[in-house]
Amino acid sequence: MEKLIITAAISGAEVTKEHNPAVPYTVEECVREAKSAYDAGASIIHLHVRHDDGTPTQDRERFRVVIEAIKKVCPDVIILPSTGGAVGMTDDERLQPTELNPEMASLDCGTLNFGGDEVFMNTETTIKNFGQRMIDRNIKPELEVFDKSMIEMAIRLGKKGFIKSPMHFNMVMGVNGGIGGDLRDFSFMRHSLPADATYCVTGVGRYAFTLAMLAIIDGGHVRVGFEDNIYLSRGVLAKSNGEMVEKVVRLAKEFGREIATPAEARQMLGLA
Ligand code: KMH
Ligand code: ZN
């Protein structure tokens, strides 16, 4: 089986220090969290940035500063900035990190209720614009799919030339408003992907490590981190993103799955 690519979603836009005091806001805190994940075995950092008070921002210069600071201590790590940002941001705001020409970026493939009454808007025009931007700048999209309909949207827009193949998906499962995170949901999503696609799975909240296990044994890849889950196990707050990555590494080793380095992840994802 291919080696396992671990992504750490170190910060997100919604989770706060009230949920877990280790959630990073400042540049230094982002560096600390990225390094803990990288040292534990993450080859990709999915990045959101904040102002120092924790307010989410998509400001290009804030991304530039945080990415440069992370690269100083994790020189070969793959940085995958968010173009989702936070609910309510405009498309232009959200696209700012693509101006830095990262190797990868997230591309959200549909609209959904997001954790209650918030609506995370991604119309077909938005997805086409974001897809075209990533083609123009040679950025590999990680296709964020929160439900099966979003896989179908990605395939449809791929046929129209807005997303290149082979596609790389991130099945984000367990969001309040999206698909759940049970075995049946995983199987349904996974078997709806194009045959030549690669995928990673993100289990939100209590699904974080059960879905990681399924991806490990299925040959997929895994994302964990404070963006998606604040607990290491039931009732026990994670002290760092690194602790969550370490747990995935332990699970992978139990099942004979080796961990990909950033260089190996680049080969597998067609970035190199
Ligand atoms: N913060 C969510 C509304 C992404 O990074 O592309 C969207 C999100 C997805 O986090
Ligand atoms: Zn995100």
Short mmCIF file of C-alpha atoms and ligand atoms in Angstrom, two decimals:
data_model
loop_
_atom_site.label_atom_id
_atom_site.label_comp_id
_atom_site.label_asym_id
_atom_site.label_seq_id
_atom_site.Cartn_x
_atom_site.Cartn_y
_atom_site.Cartn_z
CA MET A 1 0.00 0.00 0.00
CA GLU A 2 1.14 3.57 -0.62
CA LYS A 3 2.62 5.49 2.26
CA LEU A 4 0.24 7.57 4.37
CA ILE A 5 0.09 11.32 3.86
CA ILE A 6 -0.91 13.10 7.07
CA THR A 7 -2.29 16.62 6.90
CA ALA A 8 -2.52 18.78 10.01
CA ALA A 9 -5.26 21.41 10.00
CA ILE A 10 -3.62 23.36 12.78
CA SER A 11 -5.96 26.29 13.35
CA GLY A 12 -9.21 26.52 11.37
CA ALA A 13 -11.38 29.62 11.50
CA GLU A 14 -14.10 28.72 13.99
CA VAL A 15 -12.42 26.94 16.91
CA THR A 16 -11.12 29.21 19.70
CA LYS A 17 -8.90 29.15 22.76
CA GLU A 18 -12.10 28.85 24.81
CA HIS A 19 -12.52 25.41 23.23
CA ASN A 20 -8.86 24.47 23.66
CA PRO A 21 -6.16 26.89 24.89
CA ALA A 22 -3.61 25.45 22.44
CA VAL A 23 -5.51 26.72 19.36
CA PRO A 24 -3.02 29.04 17.59
CA TYR A 25 -3.75 32.67 16.72
CA THR A 26 -0.39 34.50 16.61
CA VAL A 27 2.43 33.85 14.15
CA GLU A 28 4.52 32.26 16.91
CA GLU A 29 1.66 30.01 17.95
CA CYS A 30 1.08 28.91 14.35
CA VAL A 31 4.77 28.07 14.03
CA ARG A 32 4.70 26.10 17.29
CA GLU A 33 1.67 24.09 16.15
CA ALA A 34 2.94 23.49 12.61
CA LYS A 35 6.30 22.29 13.95
CA SER A 36 4.69 19.95 16.46
CA ALA A 37 2.66 18.38 13.63
CA TYR A 38 5.60 18.23 11.21
CA ASP A 39 7.92 16.68 13.81
CA ALA A 40 5.26 14.05 14.50
CA GLY A 41 4.92 13.09 10.81
CA ALA A 42 2.62 15.54 9.02
CA SER A 43 3.76 16.39 5.50
CA ILE A 44 0.97 18.92 4.75
CA ILE A 45 -0.19 21.87 6.85
CA HIS A 46 -3.70 23.06 6.03
CA LEU A 47 -3.55 26.69 7.04
CA HIS A 48 -6.04 29.31 8.16
CA VAL A 49 -4.69 32.50 9.70
CA ARG A 50 -6.03 34.83 12.37
CA HIS A 51 -5.36 38.26 13.77
CA ASP A 52 -3.63 38.10 17.16
CA ASP A 53 -7.03 38.35 18.89
CA GLY A 54 -8.21 35.19 17.12
CA THR A 55 -10.41 36.83 14.47
CA PRO A 56 -10.12 34.87 11.21
CA THR A 57 -8.67 36.71 8.21
CA GLN A 58 -7.73 35.80 4.65
CA ASP A 59 -5.30 38.72 4.41
CA ARG A 60 -2.56 37.87 1.91
CA GLU A 61 0.17 39.51 3.95
CA ARG A 62 -0.80 37.68 7.11
CA PHE A 63 -0.59 34.42 5.14
CA ARG A 64 2.79 35.45 3.73
CA VAL A 65 4.24 36.14 7.18
CA VAL A 66 2.88 32.93 8.71
CA ILE A 67 3.98 30.75 5.77
CA GLU A 68 7.50 32.22 5.79
CA ALA A 69 7.78 31.68 9.53
CA ILE A 70 6.59 28.06 9.26
CA LYS A 71 8.98 27.38 6.37
CA LYS A 72 11.92 28.52 8.50
CA VAL A 73 11.41 25.62 10.90
CA CYS A 74 9.71 23.10 8.56
CA PRO A 75 11.54 23.89 5.31
CA ASP A 76 10.11 21.12 3.12
CA VAL A 77 6.55 20.96 4.46
CA ILE A 78 3.69 21.41 1.97
CA ILE A 79 1.55 24.41 2.86
CA LEU A 80 -2.09 24.17 1.78
CA PRO A 81 -3.85 27.48 2.55
CA SER A 82 -7.59 27.66 2.91
CA THR A 83 -9.68 29.43 0.30
CA GLY A 84 -12.73 28.66 2.41
CA GLY A 85 -11.79 31.16 5.07
CA ALA A 86 -14.66 31.77 7.46
CA VAL A 87 -18.41 31.81 6.79
CA GLY A 88 -19.53 35.16 5.32
CA MET A 89 -16.28 36.19 3.62
CA THR A 90 -16.45 37.30 -0.02
CA ASP A 91 -14.87 35.27 -2.82
CA ASP A 92 -12.20 37.95 -3.40
CA GLU A 93 -11.30 37.94 0.28
CA ARG A 94 -11.07 34.16 0.30
CA LEU A 95 -8.87 33.95 -2.80
CA GLN A 96 -6.07 36.14 -1.41
CA PRO A 97 -3.68 33.32 -0.39
CA THR A 98 -3.66 32.04 -3.99
CA GLU A 99 -1.76 35.22 -4.91
CA LEU A 100 1.21 33.68 -3.09
CA ASN A 101 1.20 30.72 -5.51
CA PRO A 102 1.17 27.94 -2.91
CA GLU A 103 1.67 24.36 -4.14
CA MET A 104 -1.85 23.45 -3.04
CA ALA A 105 -4.99 25.18 -1.75
CA SER A 106 -8.43 24.08 -0.63
CA LEU A 107 -11.33 24.30 -3.11
CA ASP A 108 -14.75 23.86 -1.52
CA CYS A 109 -17.17 22.09 -3.86
CA GLY A 110 -20.60 23.12 -2.62
CA THR A 111 -22.81 25.11 -0.28
CA LEU A 112 -23.93 23.74 3.08
CA ASN A 113 -25.31 24.67 6.47
CA PHE A 114 -22.20 24.89 8.59
CA GLY A 115 -22.57 23.96 12.25
CA GLY A 116 -26.06 25.38 12.78
CA ASP A 117 -27.53 28.52 11.23
CA GLU A 118 -24.41 29.61 9.32
CA VAL A 119 -24.38 28.96 5.57
CA PHE A 120 -21.04 28.30 3.87
CA MET A 121 -21.64 29.61 0.35
CA ASN A 122 -19.96 28.03 -2.67
CA THR A 123 -22.08 28.56 -5.77
CA GLU A 124 -21.21 26.93 -9.07
CA THR A 125 -19.76 30.25 -10.30
CA THR A 126 -17.57 30.48 -7.18
CA ILE A 127 -16.25 26.96 -7.65
CA LYS A 128 -15.54 27.59 -11.36
CA ASN A 129 -13.69 30.84 -10.56
CA PHE A 130 -11.63 29.24 -7.82
CA GLY A 131 -10.87 26.21 -10.04
CA GLN A 132 -9.80 28.40 -12.95
CA ARG A 133 -7.61 30.53 -10.64
CA MET A 134 -5.83 27.39 -9.44
CA ILE A 135 -5.28 26.13 -13.00
CA ASP A 136 -3.89 29.54 -14.02
CA ARG A 137 -1.47 29.59 -11.09
CA ASN A 138 -0.53 25.90 -11.17
CA ILE A 139 -1.95 25.32 -7.68
CA LYS A 140 -3.19 21.77 -7.02
CA PRO A 141 -6.65 21.99 -5.46
CA GLU A 142 -7.61 19.84 -2.54
CA LEU A 143 -11.31 19.35 -3.26
CA GLU A 144 -13.20 19.75 0.01
CA VAL A 145 -16.37 17.66 -0.17
CA PHE A 146 -18.81 17.67 2.74
CA ASP A 147 -21.38 15.46 1.04
CA LYS A 148 -21.69 13.20 -2.01
CA SER A 149 -23.32 15.89 -4.14
CA MET A 150 -20.07 17.84 -3.91
CA ILE A 151 -18.11 14.94 -5.42
CA GLU A 152 -20.55 15.03 -8.33
CA MET A 153 -20.05 18.80 -8.65
CA ALA A 154 -16.27 18.33 -8.82
CA ILE A 155 -16.59 15.64 -11.47
CA ARG A 156 -19.01 17.80 -13.51
CA LEU A 157 -16.73 20.85 -13.35
CA GLY A 158 -13.75 18.63 -14.16
CA LYS A 159 -15.48 17.64 -17.42
CA LYS A 160 -15.97 21.34 -18.18
CA GLY A 161 -12.25 22.02 -17.68
CA PHE A 162 -12.31 23.88 -14.36
CA ILE A 163 -10.56 21.13 -12.36
CA LYS A 164 -7.76 18.92 -13.65
CA SER A 165 -7.44 15.16 -13.16
CA PRO A 166 -6.22 13.22 -11.30
CA MET A 167 -8.18 14.98 -8.59
CA HIS A 168 -7.32 14.99 -4.91
CA PHE A 169 -10.30 15.01 -2.55
CA ASN A 170 -10.67 15.74 1.14
CA MET A 171 -13.85 14.06 2.39
CA VAL A 172 -14.82 16.20 5.38
CA MET A 173 -17.31 14.12 7.35
CA GLY A 174 -19.32 14.83 10.46
CA VAL A 175 -19.95 18.57 10.02
CA ASN A 176 -23.38 19.54 11.38
CA GLY A 177 -25.01 20.21 7.99
CA GLY A 178 -22.96 17.73 5.92
CA ILE A 179 -22.75 13.95 5.67
CA GLY A 180 -22.16 11.93 8.86
CA GLY A 181 -19.07 9.91 9.66
CA ASP A 182 -20.18 6.32 10.01
CA LEU A 183 -18.79 3.37 8.08
CA ARG A 184 -21.70 3.45 5.63
CA ASP A 185 -21.13 7.17 4.96
CA PHE A 186 -17.42 6.58 4.42
CA SER A 187 -18.03 3.71 2.02
CA PHE A 188 -20.63 5.71 0.07
CA MET A 189 -18.31 8.71 -0.32
CA ARG A 190 -15.18 6.72 -1.02
CA HIS A 191 -16.84 4.64 -3.73
CA SER A 192 -18.23 7.78 -5.37
CA LEU A 193 -14.75 9.14 -6.12
CA PRO A 194 -13.24 8.90 -9.62
CA ALA A 195 -11.08 5.77 -10.03
CA ASP A 196 -7.88 7.78 -10.58
CA ALA A 197 -8.42 10.15 -7.63
CA THR A 198 -6.43 10.30 -4.42
CA TYR A 199 -8.21 11.16 -1.22
CA CYS A 200 -7.81 12.12 2.37
CA VAL A 201 -10.49 11.93 5.04
CA THR A 202 -11.24 14.44 7.79
CA GLY A 203 -13.40 13.22 10.64
CA VAL A 204 -14.98 16.07 12.54
CA GLY A 205 -15.25 15.79 16.34
CA ARG A 206 -15.84 12.24 17.55
CA TYR A 207 -15.21 10.85 14.07
CA ALA A 208 -11.61 12.09 13.90
CA PHE A 209 -9.81 8.85 14.68
CA THR A 210 -12.41 6.29 13.59
CA LEU A 211 -12.40 7.75 10.09
CA ALA A 212 -8.60 8.01 10.19
CA MET A 213 -8.54 4.25 10.83
CA LEU A 214 -10.80 3.55 7.86
CA ALA A 215 -8.61 5.62 5.55
CA ILE A 216 -5.48 3.93 6.87
CA ILE A 217 -6.76 0.44 6.06
CA ASP A 218 -8.34 1.53 2.76
CA GLY A 219 -5.18 3.16 1.37
CA GLY A 220 -6.43 6.74 1.71
CA HIS A 221 -4.82 9.61 3.55
CA VAL A 222 -5.70 11.40 6.80
CA ARG A 223 -6.24 14.92 8.12
CA VAL A 224 -6.39 15.74 11.83
CA GLY A 225 -5.97 18.95 13.81
CA PHE A 226 -7.67 21.62 15.89
CA GLU A 227 -9.72 22.83 12.91
CA ASP A 228 -11.69 19.59 13.10
CA ASN A 229 -11.38 18.24 16.62
CA ILE A 230 -9.99 19.38 19.97
CA TYR A 231 -9.81 16.02 21.78
CA LEU A 232 -7.14 13.36 21.78
CA SER A 233 -9.61 10.85 23.19
CA ARG A 234 -13.02 11.08 24.81
CA GLY A 235 -12.96 14.02 27.27
CA VAL A 236 -9.18 14.54 26.99
CA LEU A 237 -8.14 17.78 25.28
CA ALA A 238 -5.23 17.47 22.86
CA LYS A 239 -2.22 19.50 24.01
CA SER A 240 -1.06 20.13 20.46
CA ASN A 241 -1.67 19.25 16.84
CA GLY A 242 1.44 17.09 17.15
CA GLU A 243 -0.28 14.87 19.71
CA MET A 244 -3.08 14.16 17.25
CA VAL A 245 -0.63 13.41 14.43
CA GLU A 246 1.31 11.09 16.77
CA LYS A 247 -1.89 9.15 17.40
CA VAL A 248 -2.48 8.71 13.66
CA VAL A 249 1.14 7.56 13.24
CA ARG A 250 0.66 4.97 16.00
CA LEU A 251 -2.53 3.67 14.37
CA ALA A 252 -0.86 3.52 10.96
CA LYS A 253 2.12 1.57 12.34
CA GLU A 254 -0.20 -1.00 13.92
CA PHE A 255 -1.53 -1.71 10.44
CA GLY A 256 1.81 -1.65 8.65
CA ARG A 257 1.27 1.66 6.89
CA GLU A 258 4.40 3.77 6.63
CA ILE A 259 4.30 7.56 6.82
CA ALA A 260 5.10 9.69 3.75
CA THR A 261 7.71 12.42 3.95
CA PRO A 262 6.86 15.74 2.28
CA ALA A 263 9.00 14.70 -0.74
CA GLU A 264 7.08 11.42 -1.04
CA ALA A 265 3.77 13.24 -0.65
CA ARG A 266 4.77 15.59 -3.50
CA GLN A 267 5.44 12.58 -5.75
CA MET A 268 2.15 10.92 -4.83
CA LEU A 269 0.12 14.08 -5.41
CA GLY A 270 1.87 15.01 -8.64
CA LEU A 271 3.42 18.19 -7.24
CA ALA A 272 7.03 17.23 -7.89
N1 KMH B 1 -14.11 27.56 7.77
C1 KMH B 1 -15.07 26.87 6.97
C2 KMH B 1 -16.27 27.71 6.75
C3 KMH B 1 -11.60 25.32 3.81
O1 KMH B 1 -10.63 25.52 4.51
O2 KMH B 1 -11.51 25.36 2.57
C4 KMH B 1 -14.53 26.41 5.67
C5 KMH B 1 -13.27 25.68 5.65
C6 KMH B 1 -12.95 24.99 4.38
O3 KMH B 1 -12.52 25.64 6.59
ZN ZN B 2 -10.07 24.74 6.45
#
